Amino acid sequence: MTDETDTDFRTRIRRSFARQGAMRTIGAELMRIEQGMVEIEMPFDETLTQQHGLLHAGIISTALDAAGTYAAYTLIDADASLLTIEFKVNLLSPGRGERFLFRGEVTKPGSTIIVFDGRGYAISQEAPAKLIASITGSMMVVRGRQGIQD
């Protein structure tokens, strides 16, 4: 991959991420974009919790899905887009922390289907990062479909 192509996928991902209302709503930020891997962080926000004051499972799932999707975006052509086909999330520990890190990594690239895995971590100043969730999912590469483009 040339430096120009490398810059192009990062720019394309940043632009796409900026258009995501869901990511704005949860306060998520792109932190790292590498070939086949993306990291997203977000601060704790009480409005995104469930009844026990923990980060809601739906928010964790949303952020993990986005991290996996953007990891896949690093590997597709500029004229293609992605849609999630399915994912499975394992909630491993309560979503308690000051910040959260969500990392998505491509497991199996493909021209029509891309498989990804991811991990979510709770971050606080008092303790080391704690694994709170994992995800495995698959994306469909979409080309030439009206209304679905990046």
mmCIF file of N, CA, C and O in Angstrom, residues 45-111:
data_model
loop_
_atom_site.group_PDB
_atom_site.id
_atom_site.type_symbol
_atom_site.label_atom_id
_atom_site.label_comp_id
_atom_site.label_asym_id
_atom_site.label_seq_id
_atom_site.Cartn_x
_atom_site.Cartn_y
_atom_site.Cartn_z
ATOM 1 N N ASP A 45 -20.464 8.378 30.452
ATOM 2 C CA ASP A 45 -21.544 9.367 30.426
ATOM 3 C C ASP A 45 -22.757 8.730 31.085
ATOM 4 O O ASP A 45 -23.261 7.701 30.610
ATOM 5 N N GLU A 46 -23.208 9.305 32.156
ATOM 6 C CA GLU A 46 -24.326 8.758 32.926
ATOM 7 C C GLU A 46 -25.581 8.553 32.079
ATOM 8 O O GLU A 46 -26.374 7.643 32.339
ATOM 9 N N THR A 47 -25.766 9.358 31.039
ATOM 10 C CA THR A 47 -26.957 9.209 30.199
ATOM 11 C C THR A 47 -26.909 7.942 29.337
ATOM 12 O O THR A 47 -27.906 7.597 28.709
ATOM 13 N N LEU A 48 -25.775 7.247 29.314
ATOM 14 C CA LEU A 48 -25.624 6.036 28.520
ATOM 15 C C LEU A 48 -25.581 4.775 29.382
ATOM 16 O O LEU A 48 -25.112 3.723 28.936
ATOM 17 N N THR A 49 -26.091 4.878 30.602
ATOM 18 C CA THR A 49 -26.037 3.757 31.534
ATOM 19 C C THR A 49 -27.373 3.020 31.612
ATOM 20 O O THR A 49 -28.410 3.524 31.195
ATOM 21 N N GLN A 50 -27.300 1.841 32.195
ATOM 22 C CA GLN A 50 -28.509 1.106 32.520
ATOM 23 C C GLN A 50 -28.879 1.406 33.980
ATOM 24 O O GLN A 50 -28.291 2.310 34.578
ATOM 25 N N GLN A 51 -29.838 0.688 34.521
ATOM 26 C CA GLN A 51 -30.403 1.023 35.833
ATOM 27 C C GLN A 51 -29.417 0.915 36.992
ATOM 28 O O GLN A 51 -29.648 1.491 38.048
ATOM 29 N N HIS A 52 -28.302 0.212 36.830
ATOM 30 C CA HIS A 52 -27.312 0.078 37.902
ATOM 31 C C HIS A 52 -26.159 1.072 37.762
ATOM 32 O O HIS A 52 -25.180 1.000 38.503
ATOM 33 N N GLY A 53 -26.263 1.967 36.796
ATOM 34 C CA GLY A 53 -25.218 2.971 36.606
ATOM 35 C C GLY A 53 -24.027 2.480 35.799
ATOM 36 O O GLY A 53 -22.988 3.142 35.766
ATOM 37 N N LEU A 54 -24.154 1.330 35.149
ATOM 38 C CA LEU A 54 -23.086 0.771 34.315
ATOM 39 C C LEU A 54 -23.343 1.131 32.867
ATOM 40 O O LEU A 54 -24.498 1.293 32.452
ATOM 41 N N LEU A 55 -22.277 1.220 32.073
ATOM 42 C CA LEU A 55 -22.434 1.492 30.647
ATOM 43 C C LEU A 55 -23.347 0.423 30.056
ATOM 44 O O LEU A 55 -23.149 -0.775 30.260
ATOM 45 N N HIS A 56 -24.362 0.850 29.337
ATOM 46 C CA HIS A 56 -25.384 -0.054 28.802
ATOM 47 C C HIS A 56 -24.794 -1.004 27.766
ATOM 48 O O HIS A 56 -23.947 -0.610 26.960
ATOM 49 N N ALA A 57 -25.264 -2.245 27.777
ATOM 50 C CA ALA A 57 -24.793 -3.260 26.831
ATOM 51 C C ALA A 57 -24.995 -2.820 25.382
ATOM 52 O O ALA A 57 -24.178 -3.126 24.510
ATOM 53 N N GLY A 58 -26.073 -2.103 25.115
ATOM 54 C CA GLY A 58 -26.329 -1.621 23.754
ATOM 55 C C GLY A 58 -25.287 -0.621 23.293
ATOM 56 O O GLY A 58 -24.907 -0.598 22.116
ATOM 57 N N ILE A 59 -24.806 0.206 24.210
ATOM 58 C CA ILE A 59 -23.758 1.190 23.879
ATOM 59 C C ILE A 59 -22.440 0.469 23.629
ATOM 60 O O ILE A 59 -21.710 0.784 22.675
ATOM 61 N N ILE A 60 -22.133 -0.499 24.475
ATOM 62 C CA ILE A 60 -20.912 -1.293 24.294
ATOM 63 C C ILE A 60 -20.952 -1.981 22.931
ATOM 64 O O ILE A 60 -19.986 -1.941 22.166
ATOM 65 N N SER A 61 -22.082 -2.596 22.603
ATOM 66 C CA SER A 61 -22.239 -3.291 21.322
ATOM 67 C C SER A 61 -22.095 -2.333 20.145
ATOM 68 O O SER A 61 -21.453 -2.658 19.137
ATOM 69 N N THR A 62 -22.688 -1.155 20.264
ATOM 70 C CA THR A 62 -22.614 -0.151 19.207
ATOM 71 C C THR A 62 -21.175 0.256 18.935
ATOM 72 O O THR A 62 -20.733 0.322 17.779
ATOM 73 N N ALA A 63 -20.434 0.537 19.995
ATOM 74 C CA ALA A 63 -19.042 0.979 19.836
ATOM 75 C C ALA A 63 -18.160 -0.141 19.285
ATOM 76 O O ALA A 63 -17.294 0.103 18.431
ATOM 77 N N LEU A 64 -18.376 -1.376 19.737
ATOM 78 C CA LEU A 64 -17.599 -2.498 19.215
ATOM 79 C C LEU A 64 -17.898 -2.749 17.739
ATOM 80 O O LEU A 64 -16.994 -3.014 16.943
ATOM 81 N N ASP A 65 -19.165 -2.654 17.363
ATOM 82 C CA ASP A 65 -19.547 -2.825 15.958
ATOM 83 C C ASP A 65 -18.889 -1.751 15.097
ATOM 84 O O ASP A 65 -18.363 -2.041 14.016
ATOM 85 N N ALA A 66 -18.888 -0.514 15.567
ATOM 86 C CA ALA A 66 -18.262 0.579 14.812
ATOM 87 C C ALA A 66 -16.754 0.347 14.671
ATOM 88 O O ALA A 66 -16.186 0.546 13.588
ATOM 89 N N ALA A 67 -16.096 -0.081 15.741
ATOM 90 C CA ALA A 67 -14.653 -0.333 15.665
ATOM 91 C C ALA A 67 -14.342 -1.431 14.647
ATOM 92 O O ALA A 67 -13.409 -1.307 13.845
ATOM 93 N N GLY A 68 -15.127 -2.497 14.652
ATOM 94 C CA GLY A 68 -14.927 -3.572 13.684
ATOM 95 C C GLY A 68 -15.211 -3.137 12.259
ATOM 96 O O GLY A 68 -14.479 -3.489 11.327
ATOM 97 N N THR A 69 -16.268 -2.355 12.092
ATOM 98 C CA THR A 69 -16.619 -1.866 10.760
ATOM 99 C C THR A 69 -15.514 -0.984 10.196
ATOM 100 O O THR A 69 -15.095 -1.145 9.046
ATOM 101 N N TYR A 70 -15.013 -0.051 11.001
ATOM 102 C CA TYR A 70 -13.960 0.829 10.492
ATOM 103 C C TYR A 70 -12.639 0.100 10.292
ATOM 104 O O TYR A 70 -11.864 0.461 9.402
ATOM 105 N N ALA A 71 -12.380 -0.948 11.071
ATOM 106 C CA ALA A 71 -11.201 -1.777 10.793
ATOM 107 C C ALA A 71 -11.336 -2.391 9.404
ATOM 108 O O ALA A 71 -10.385 -2.419 8.625
ATOM 109 N N ALA A 72 -12.540 -2.848 9.060
ATOM 110 C CA ALA A 72 -12.786 -3.419 7.731
ATOM 111 C C ALA A 72 -12.679 -2.353 6.649
ATOM 112 O O ALA A 72 -12.202 -2.627 5.545
ATOM 113 N N TYR A 73 -13.105 -1.120 6.952
ATOM 114 C CA TYR A 73 -13.009 -0.027 5.981
ATOM 115 C C TYR A 73 -11.569 0.221 5.537
ATOM 116 O O TYR A 73 -11.333 0.706 4.442
ATOM 117 N N THR A 74 -10.605 -0.108 6.380
ATOM 118 C CA THR A 74 -9.208 0.120 6.000
ATOM 119 C C THR A 74 -8.771 -0.795 4.864
ATOM 120 O O THR A 74 -7.725 -0.562 4.260
ATOM 121 N N LEU A 75 -9.565 -1.825 4.571
ATOM 122 C CA LEU A 75 -9.159 -2.834 3.588
ATOM 123 C C LEU A 75 -9.990 -2.835 2.309
ATOM 124 O O LEU A 75 -9.727 -3.643 1.424
ATOM 125 N N ILE A 76 -10.994 -1.965 2.207
ATOM 126 C CA ILE A 76 -11.851 -1.990 1.015
ATOM 127 C C ILE A 76 -11.533 -0.822 0.090
ATOM 128 O O ILE A 76 -10.935 0.172 0.503
ATOM 129 N N ASP A 77 -11.968 -0.962 -1.143
ATOM 130 C CA ASP A 77 -11.786 0.097 -2.137
ATOM 131 C C ASP A 77 -12.597 1.330 -1.759
ATOM 132 O O ASP A 77 -13.641 1.237 -1.098
ATOM 133 N N ALA A 78 -12.154 2.470 -2.234
ATOM 134 C CA ALA A 78 -12.824 3.740 -1.939
ATOM 135 C C ALA A 78 -14.251 3.792 -2.474
ATOM 136 O O ALA A 78 -15.086 4.519 -1.941
ATOM 137 N N ASP A 79 -14.565 3.005 -3.504
ATOM 138 C CA ASP A 79 -15.922 3.029 -4.068
ATOM 139 C C ASP A 79 -16.864 2.035 -3.382
ATOM 140 O O ASP A 79 -18.022 1.901 -3.766
ATOM 141 N N ALA A 80 -16.402 1.349 -2.354
ATOM 142 C CA ALA A 80 -17.211 0.356 -1.643
ATOM 143 C C ALA A 80 -17.629 0.893 -0.275
ATOM 144 O O ALA A 80 -17.070 1.852 0.241
ATOM 145 N N SER A 81 -18.629 0.246 0.280
ATOM 146 C CA SER A 81 -19.092 0.562 1.622
ATOM 147 C C SER A 81 -19.312 -0.756 2.359
ATOM 148 O O SER A 81 -19.109 -1.832 1.786
ATOM 149 N N LEU A 82 -19.743 -0.674 3.608
ATOM 150 C CA LEU A 82 -19.943 -1.873 4.417
ATOM 151 C C LEU A 82 -21.263 -1.808 5.157
ATOM 152 O O LEU A 82 -21.686 -0.732 5.591
ATOM 153 N N LEU A 83 -21.866 -2.956 5.322
ATOM 154 C CA LEU A 83 -23.032 -3.103 6.185
ATOM 155 C C LEU A 83 -22.807 -4.315 7.078
ATOM 156 O O LEU A 83 -22.315 -5.353 6.617
ATOM 157 N N THR A 84 -23.167 -4.191 8.342
ATOM 158 C CA THR A 84 -23.048 -5.307 9.271
ATOM 159 C C THR A 84 -24.049 -6.393 8.894
ATOM 160 O O THR A 84 -25.221 -6.103 8.661
ATOM 161 N N ILE A 85 -23.582 -7.634 8.843
ATOM 162 C CA ILE A 85 -24.460 -8.784 8.615
ATOM 163 C C ILE A 85 -24.916 -9.349 9.960
ATOM 164 O O ILE A 85 -26.089 -9.593 10.188
ATOM 165 N N GLU A 86 -23.945 -9.590 10.831
ATOM 166 C CA GLU A 86 -24.261 -10.142 12.150
ATOM 167 C C GLU A 86 -23.086 -9.898 13.087
ATOM 168 O O GLU A 86 -21.980 -9.642 12.662
ATOM 169 N N PHE A 87 -23.388 -9.971 14.390
ATOM 170 C CA PHE A 87 -22.314 -9.980 15.376
ATOM 171 C C PHE A 87 -22.792 -10.638 16.661
ATOM 172 O O PHE A 87 -23.987 -10.732 16.921
ATOM 173 N N LYS A 88 -21.831 -11.121 17.427
ATOM 174 C CA LYS A 88 -22.087 -11.695 18.739
ATOM 175 C C LYS A 88 -21.192 -10.978 19.726
ATOM 176 O O LYS A 88 -19.985 -10.877 19.528
ATOM 177 N N VAL A 89 -21.804 -10.495 20.781
ATOM 178 C CA VAL A 89 -21.061 -9.791 21.822
ATOM 179 C C VAL A 89 -21.091 -10.610 23.103
ATOM 180 O O VAL A 89 -22.153 -11.100 23.505
ATOM 181 N N ASN A 90 -19.934 -10.752 23.723
ATOM 182 C CA ASN A 90 -19.836 -11.353 25.046
ATOM 183 C C ASN A 90 -19.544 -10.233 26.030
ATOM 184 O O ASN A 90 -18.521 -9.551 25.900
ATOM 185 N N LEU A 91 -20.429 -10.051 26.997
ATOM 186 C CA LEU A 91 -20.223 -9.054 28.046
ATOM 187 C C LEU A 91 -19.516 -9.762 29.189
ATOM 188 O O LEU A 91 -20.076 -10.647 29.828
ATOM 189 N N LEU A 92 -18.270 -9.380 29.429
ATOM 190 C CA LEU A 92 -17.394 -10.131 30.321
ATOM 191 C C LEU A 92 -17.255 -9.542 31.715
ATOM 192 O O LEU A 92 -16.897 -10.238 32.654
ATOM 193 N N SER A 93 -17.524 -8.260 31.833
ATOM 194 C CA SER A 93 -17.376 -7.569 33.110
ATOM 195 C C SER A 93 -18.218 -6.301 33.055
ATOM 196 O O SER A 93 -18.448 -5.763 31.962
ATOM 197 N N PRO A 94 -18.684 -5.804 34.197
ATOM 198 C CA PRO A 94 -19.508 -4.588 34.178
ATOM 199 C C PRO A 94 -18.802 -3.406 33.525
ATOM 200 O O PRO A 94 -17.594 -3.229 33.666
ATOM 201 N N GLY A 95 -19.562 -2.604 32.795
ATOM 202 C CA GLY A 95 -19.046 -1.412 32.119
ATOM 203 C C GLY A 95 -18.881 -0.263 33.089
ATOM 204 O O GLY A 95 -19.687 0.661 33.122
ATOM 205 N N ARG A 96 -17.829 -0.348 33.887
ATOM 206 C CA ARG A 96 -17.551 0.665 34.899
ATOM 207 C C ARG A 96 -16.151 1.217 34.660
ATOM 208 O O ARG A 96 -15.173 0.479 34.699
ATOM 209 N N GLY A 97 -16.062 2.516 34.380
ATOM 210 C CA GLY A 97 -14.764 3.134 34.146
ATOM 211 C C GLY A 97 -14.939 4.610 33.849
ATOM 212 O O GLY A 97 -16.060 5.100 33.713
ATOM 213 N N GLU A 98 -13.828 5.306 33.767
ATOM 214 C CA GLU A 98 -13.854 6.733 33.430
ATOM 215 C C GLU A 98 -13.909 6.934 31.919
ATOM 216 O O GLU A 98 -14.488 7.894 31.428
ATOM 217 N N ARG A 99 -13.256 6.005 31.195
ATOM 218 C CA ARG A 99 -13.248 6.010 29.735
ATOM 219 C C ARG A 99 -13.344 4.564 29.276
ATOM 220 O O ARG A 99 -13.109 3.636 30.051
ATOM 221 N N PHE A 100 -13.653 4.420 27.993
ATOM 222 C CA PHE A 100 -13.756 3.089 27.409
ATOM 223 C C PHE A 100 -13.014 3.077 26.076
ATOM 224 O O PHE A 100 -13.088 4.034 25.314
ATOM 225 N N LEU A 101 -12.297 1.991 25.832
ATOM 226 C CA LEU A 101 -11.567 1.789 24.594
ATOM 227 C C LEU A 101 -12.172 0.593 23.879
ATOM 228 O O LEU A 101 -12.378 -0.465 24.498
ATOM 229 N N PHE A 102 -12.458 0.768 22.589
ATOM 230 C CA PHE A 102 -13.014 -0.300 21.764
ATOM 231 C C PHE A 102 -12.093 -0.498 20.571
ATOM 232 O O PHE A 102 -11.870 0.426 19.803
ATOM 233 N N ARG A 103 -11.552 -1.712 20.448
ATOM 234 C CA ARG A 103 -10.606 -2.024 19.374
ATOM 235 C C ARG A 103 -11.223 -3.080 18.455
ATOM 236 O O ARG A 103 -11.650 -4.132 18.930
ATOM 237 N N GLY A 104 -11.256 -2.788 17.166
ATOM 238 C CA GLY A 104 -11.724 -3.746 16.172
ATOM 239 C C GLY A 104 -10.577 -4.156 15.277
ATOM 240 O O GLY A 104 -9.756 -3.318 14.897
ATOM 241 N N GLU A 105 -10.501 -5.452 14.952
ATOM 242 C CA GLU A 105 -9.439 -5.968 14.096
ATOM 243 C C GLU A 105 -10.027 -6.948 13.089
ATOM 244 O O GLU A 105 -10.854 -7.794 13.450
ATOM 245 N N VAL A 106 -9.594 -6.839 11.859
ATOM 246 C CA VAL A 106 -10.053 -7.749 10.824
ATOM 247 C C VAL A 106 -9.410 -9.115 11.049
ATOM 248 O O VAL A 106 -8.197 -9.220 11.182
ATOM 249 N N THR A 107 -10.248 -10.133 11.077
ATOM 250 C CA THR A 107 -9.800 -11.512 11.247
ATOM 251 C C THR A 107 -9.617 -12.180 9.890
ATOM 252 O O THR A 107 -8.658 -12.897 9.660
ATOM 253 N N LYS A 108 -10.590 -11.935 8.987
ATOM 254 C CA LYS A 108 -10.549 -12.522 7.651
ATOM 255 C C LYS A 108 -11.035 -11.494 6.645
ATOM 256 O O LYS A 108 -12.220 -11.202 6.584
ATOM 257 N N PRO A 109 -10.118 -10.920 5.878
ATOM 258 C CA PRO A 109 -10.537 -9.997 4.822
ATOM 259 C C PRO A 109 -11.176 -10.778 3.676
ATOM 260 O O PRO A 109 -10.961 -11.976 3.529
ATOM 261 N N GLY A 110 -11.966 -10.078 2.872
ATOM 262 C CA GLY A 110 -12.579 -10.710 1.718
ATOM 263 C C GLY A 110 -13.140 -9.657 0.781
ATOM 264 O O GLY A 110 -13.272 -8.486 1.148
ATOM 265 N N SER A 111 -13.493 -10.083 -0.416
ATOM 266 C CA SER A 111 -14.036 -9.129 -1.392
ATOM 267 C C SER A 111 -15.536 -8.926 -1.233
ATOM 268 O O SER A 111 -16.072 -7.919 -1.680
#
